[in-house]
Amino acid sequence: MSAAEKDRAGGAPVVLLLSGPNLGLLGARQPEIYGTATLADHVARADRAAARSGLELKHLQSEHEADLVAAVHDARGTVAAIVVNAGALSHSSWALHDALAAFDGIVVELHLSNPDAREPWRRRSVLAPVADGTVAGFGGLGYELAVEAAARLVTDRNRGLPGA
Ligand code: DQA
């Protein structure tokens, strides 16, 4: 059953939040850059935003590129949107790029910090070309904004609105 069919059948569309390497250290990791909230805090915030938007949130954090790629494969046909903060893999993982390119739903790239304002190597995201859009630089608020953007795009796509 496609994500749109599932929606029509009455189940809440699913948004999958993917968290890449080192994000499990949030709260303790470079708080001057990433803040003091933990990943659990951000997931709870995303979960509340999803519930407000009529979506069901699922979350996976992994240090391993292969786990994230497999999660994107598994999402095909069942998940309406993926919100992905891939950590440093955002700048290097062509495997994740290719997996997301083969995903049929909405993709929102997410960063707590603003990579464009940091070291030059962070300025290129290899995921950006296969994302519908990127939310970056808003700290924990970004988790809400990314889920809300994903929900809006899912709704528009299910209604068949042009550009969605
Ligand atoms: C990050 C930015 C990445 O450059 C970095 O490698 C991370 C976190 C962010 O959320 O700001 O691990 O994705």
Short mmCIF file of C-alpha atoms and ligand atoms in Angstrom, two decimals:
data_model
loop_
_atom_site.label_atom_id
_atom_site.label_comp_id
_atom_site.label_asym_id
_atom_site.label_seq_id
_atom_site.Cartn_x
_atom_site.Cartn_y
_atom_site.Cartn_z
CA MET A 1 0.00 0.00 0.00
CA SER A 2 1.46 3.39 -0.92
CA ALA A 3 1.73 6.16 1.67
CA ALA A 4 -1.12 8.00 -0.08
CA GLU A 5 -3.29 4.86 -0.09
CA LYS A 6 -2.58 4.32 3.60
CA ASP A 7 -3.66 7.89 4.26
CA ARG A 8 -6.92 7.36 2.36
CA ALA A 9 -7.48 4.11 4.27
CA GLY A 10 -7.56 6.11 7.50
CA GLY A 11 -4.14 5.46 9.10
CA ALA A 12 -2.10 8.52 9.98
CA PRO A 13 0.66 9.06 7.41
CA VAL A 14 4.06 8.24 8.86
CA VAL A 15 6.98 10.65 9.03
CA LEU A 16 10.33 8.94 9.62
CA LEU A 17 12.95 10.97 11.47
CA LEU A 18 16.47 9.73 10.76
CA SER A 19 19.38 10.77 12.96
CA GLY A 20 22.92 10.07 11.85
CA PRO A 21 26.28 9.62 13.60
CA ASN A 22 27.10 11.45 16.81
CA LEU A 23 23.60 12.85 17.25
CA GLY A 24 23.07 10.51 20.19
CA LEU A 25 25.62 12.69 22.00
CA LEU A 26 23.50 15.83 21.71
CA GLY A 27 23.25 17.63 25.01
CA ALA A 28 26.88 16.80 25.84
CA ARG A 29 28.43 17.30 22.40
CA GLN A 30 29.71 20.83 21.63
CA PRO A 31 26.78 22.52 23.40
CA GLU A 32 28.05 25.92 22.19
CA ILE A 33 27.14 24.76 18.67
CA TYR A 34 24.36 22.22 19.14
CA GLY A 35 22.74 23.37 22.40
CA THR A 36 22.00 21.47 25.58
CA ALA A 37 18.88 19.56 24.52
CA THR A 38 19.33 15.82 24.08
CA LEU A 39 18.30 13.83 21.03
CA ALA A 40 15.39 12.48 23.10
CA ASP A 41 14.27 16.08 23.70
CA HIS A 42 14.36 16.80 19.95
CA VAL A 43 12.52 13.60 19.11
CA ALA A 44 9.83 14.44 21.66
CA ARG A 45 9.49 17.89 20.09
CA ALA A 46 9.23 16.39 16.61
CA ASP A 47 6.71 13.86 17.92
CA ARG A 48 4.46 16.63 19.29
CA ALA A 49 4.71 18.54 15.99
CA ALA A 50 3.80 15.37 14.08
CA ALA A 51 0.77 14.72 16.30
CA ARG A 52 -0.42 18.32 15.80
CA SER A 53 -0.11 17.80 12.03
CA GLY A 54 -1.91 14.45 12.02
CA LEU A 55 1.22 12.41 11.34
CA GLU A 56 2.72 9.46 13.19
CA LEU A 57 6.43 9.89 13.93
CA LYS A 58 8.95 7.07 13.85
CA HIS A 59 12.61 7.61 14.71
CA LEU A 60 15.90 5.85 14.10
CA GLN A 61 19.36 6.98 15.20
CA SER A 62 22.43 5.15 14.00
CA GLU A 63 26.17 5.64 13.78
CA HIS A 64 26.13 3.44 10.67
CA GLU A 65 25.48 4.61 7.13
CA ALA A 66 24.16 1.16 6.18
CA ASP A 67 21.43 1.31 8.85
CA LEU A 68 20.24 4.65 7.53
CA VAL A 69 20.28 3.44 3.91
CA ALA A 70 18.31 0.32 4.90
CA ALA A 71 15.78 2.44 6.79
CA VAL A 72 15.20 4.55 3.67
CA HIS A 73 14.70 1.36 1.62
CA ASP A 74 12.19 0.06 4.17
CA ALA A 75 10.36 3.39 4.08
CA ARG A 76 9.53 3.00 0.39
CA GLY A 77 5.78 2.67 -0.07
CA THR A 78 4.91 2.90 3.63
CA VAL A 79 6.30 6.22 4.84
CA ALA A 80 4.95 9.55 3.59
CA ALA A 81 7.94 11.71 4.51
CA ILE A 82 11.50 11.45 5.78
CA VAL A 83 13.10 14.16 7.91
CA VAL A 84 16.83 13.49 7.96
CA ASN A 85 19.60 14.96 10.06
CA ALA A 86 22.39 12.75 8.80
CA GLY A 87 25.12 14.55 10.77
CA ALA A 88 28.45 14.44 8.96
CA LEU A 89 27.08 11.89 6.48
CA SER A 90 25.17 14.84 5.00
CA HIS A 91 28.46 15.95 3.51
CA SER A 92 29.76 12.61 2.28
CA SER A 93 27.19 9.86 1.86
CA TRP A 94 26.39 9.27 -1.77
CA ALA A 95 24.83 5.97 -0.66
CA LEU A 96 22.27 7.87 1.40
CA HIS A 97 21.82 10.31 -1.49
CA ASP A 98 21.00 7.42 -3.83
CA ALA A 99 18.65 5.77 -1.32
CA LEU A 100 16.74 9.03 -0.82
CA ALA A 101 16.61 9.56 -4.60
CA ALA A 102 14.79 6.21 -4.84
CA PHE A 103 12.34 7.14 -2.06
CA ASP A 104 8.92 8.10 -3.38
CA GLY A 105 7.82 10.45 -0.57
CA ILE A 106 8.78 13.87 0.78
CA VAL A 107 12.35 14.45 2.01
CA VAL A 108 13.29 17.29 4.37
CA GLU A 109 16.97 17.71 5.27
CA LEU A 110 17.55 19.05 8.78
CA HIS A 111 20.48 20.54 10.68
CA LEU A 112 20.57 22.09 14.13
CA SER A 113 23.44 24.40 13.16
CA ASN A 114 23.82 26.39 9.97
CA PRO A 115 26.48 24.44 8.04
CA ASP A 116 26.90 27.32 5.59
CA ALA A 117 28.23 29.47 8.43
CA ARG A 118 30.80 26.88 9.53
CA GLU A 119 33.85 25.14 8.04
CA PRO A 120 34.03 25.04 4.21
CA TRP A 121 33.65 21.23 4.09
CA ARG A 122 30.24 21.51 5.73
CA ARG A 123 28.96 23.84 3.03
CA ARG A 124 28.26 21.04 0.61
CA SER A 125 25.41 18.68 1.39
CA VAL A 126 25.24 15.68 -0.90
CA LEU A 127 21.67 15.11 0.32
CA ALA A 128 20.35 18.56 -0.62
CA PRO A 129 19.90 17.69 -4.33
CA VAL A 130 17.46 14.90 -3.43
CA ALA A 131 15.62 16.79 -0.66
CA ASP A 132 12.46 18.80 -1.17
CA GLY A 133 13.99 21.41 1.11
CA THR A 134 16.35 22.04 4.00
CA VAL A 135 15.79 23.42 7.50
CA ALA A 136 19.07 24.56 9.08
CA GLY A 137 20.31 26.89 11.77
CA PHE A 138 17.24 27.03 14.00
CA GLY A 139 18.45 24.64 16.71
CA GLY A 140 15.73 22.52 18.27
CA LEU A 141 13.01 24.60 16.66
CA GLY A 142 14.15 23.06 13.39
CA TYR A 143 12.72 19.69 14.44
CA GLU A 144 9.27 21.27 14.64
CA LEU A 145 9.70 23.27 11.44
CA ALA A 146 10.95 20.28 9.47
CA VAL A 147 8.05 18.05 10.56
CA GLU A 148 5.54 20.83 9.86
CA ALA A 149 7.01 21.41 6.40
CA ALA A 150 6.91 17.68 5.69
CA ALA A 151 3.27 17.50 6.79
CA ARG A 152 2.29 20.42 4.57
CA LEU A 153 4.02 18.88 1.56
CA VAL A 154 2.41 15.48 2.23
CA THR A 155 -1.03 17.10 2.39
CA ASP A 156 -0.45 19.07 -0.80
CA ARG A 157 0.88 16.01 -2.62
CA ASN A 158 -2.08 13.87 -1.54
CA ARG A 159 -4.40 16.57 -2.83
CA GLY A 160 -2.52 16.55 -6.11
CA LEU A 161 -1.58 20.21 -5.87
CA PRO A 162 0.90 21.32 -8.54
CA GLY A 163 4.48 21.71 -7.35
CA ALA A 164 3.90 19.39 -4.40
C1 DQA B 1 24.70 18.75 11.86
C2 DQA B 1 25.74 19.51 11.04
C3 DQA B 1 26.79 18.55 10.50
O1 DQA B 1 27.77 19.29 9.76
C4 DQA B 1 27.50 17.83 11.62
O2 DQA B 1 28.43 16.91 11.11
C5 DQA B 1 26.56 17.20 12.57
C6 DQA B 1 25.34 17.92 12.96
C7 DQA B 1 23.67 19.70 12.52
O3 DQA B 1 22.63 19.22 12.95
O4 DQA B 1 23.95 20.89 12.64
O5 DQA B 1 26.81 16.13 13.10
O6 DQA B 1 23.99 17.88 10.99
#
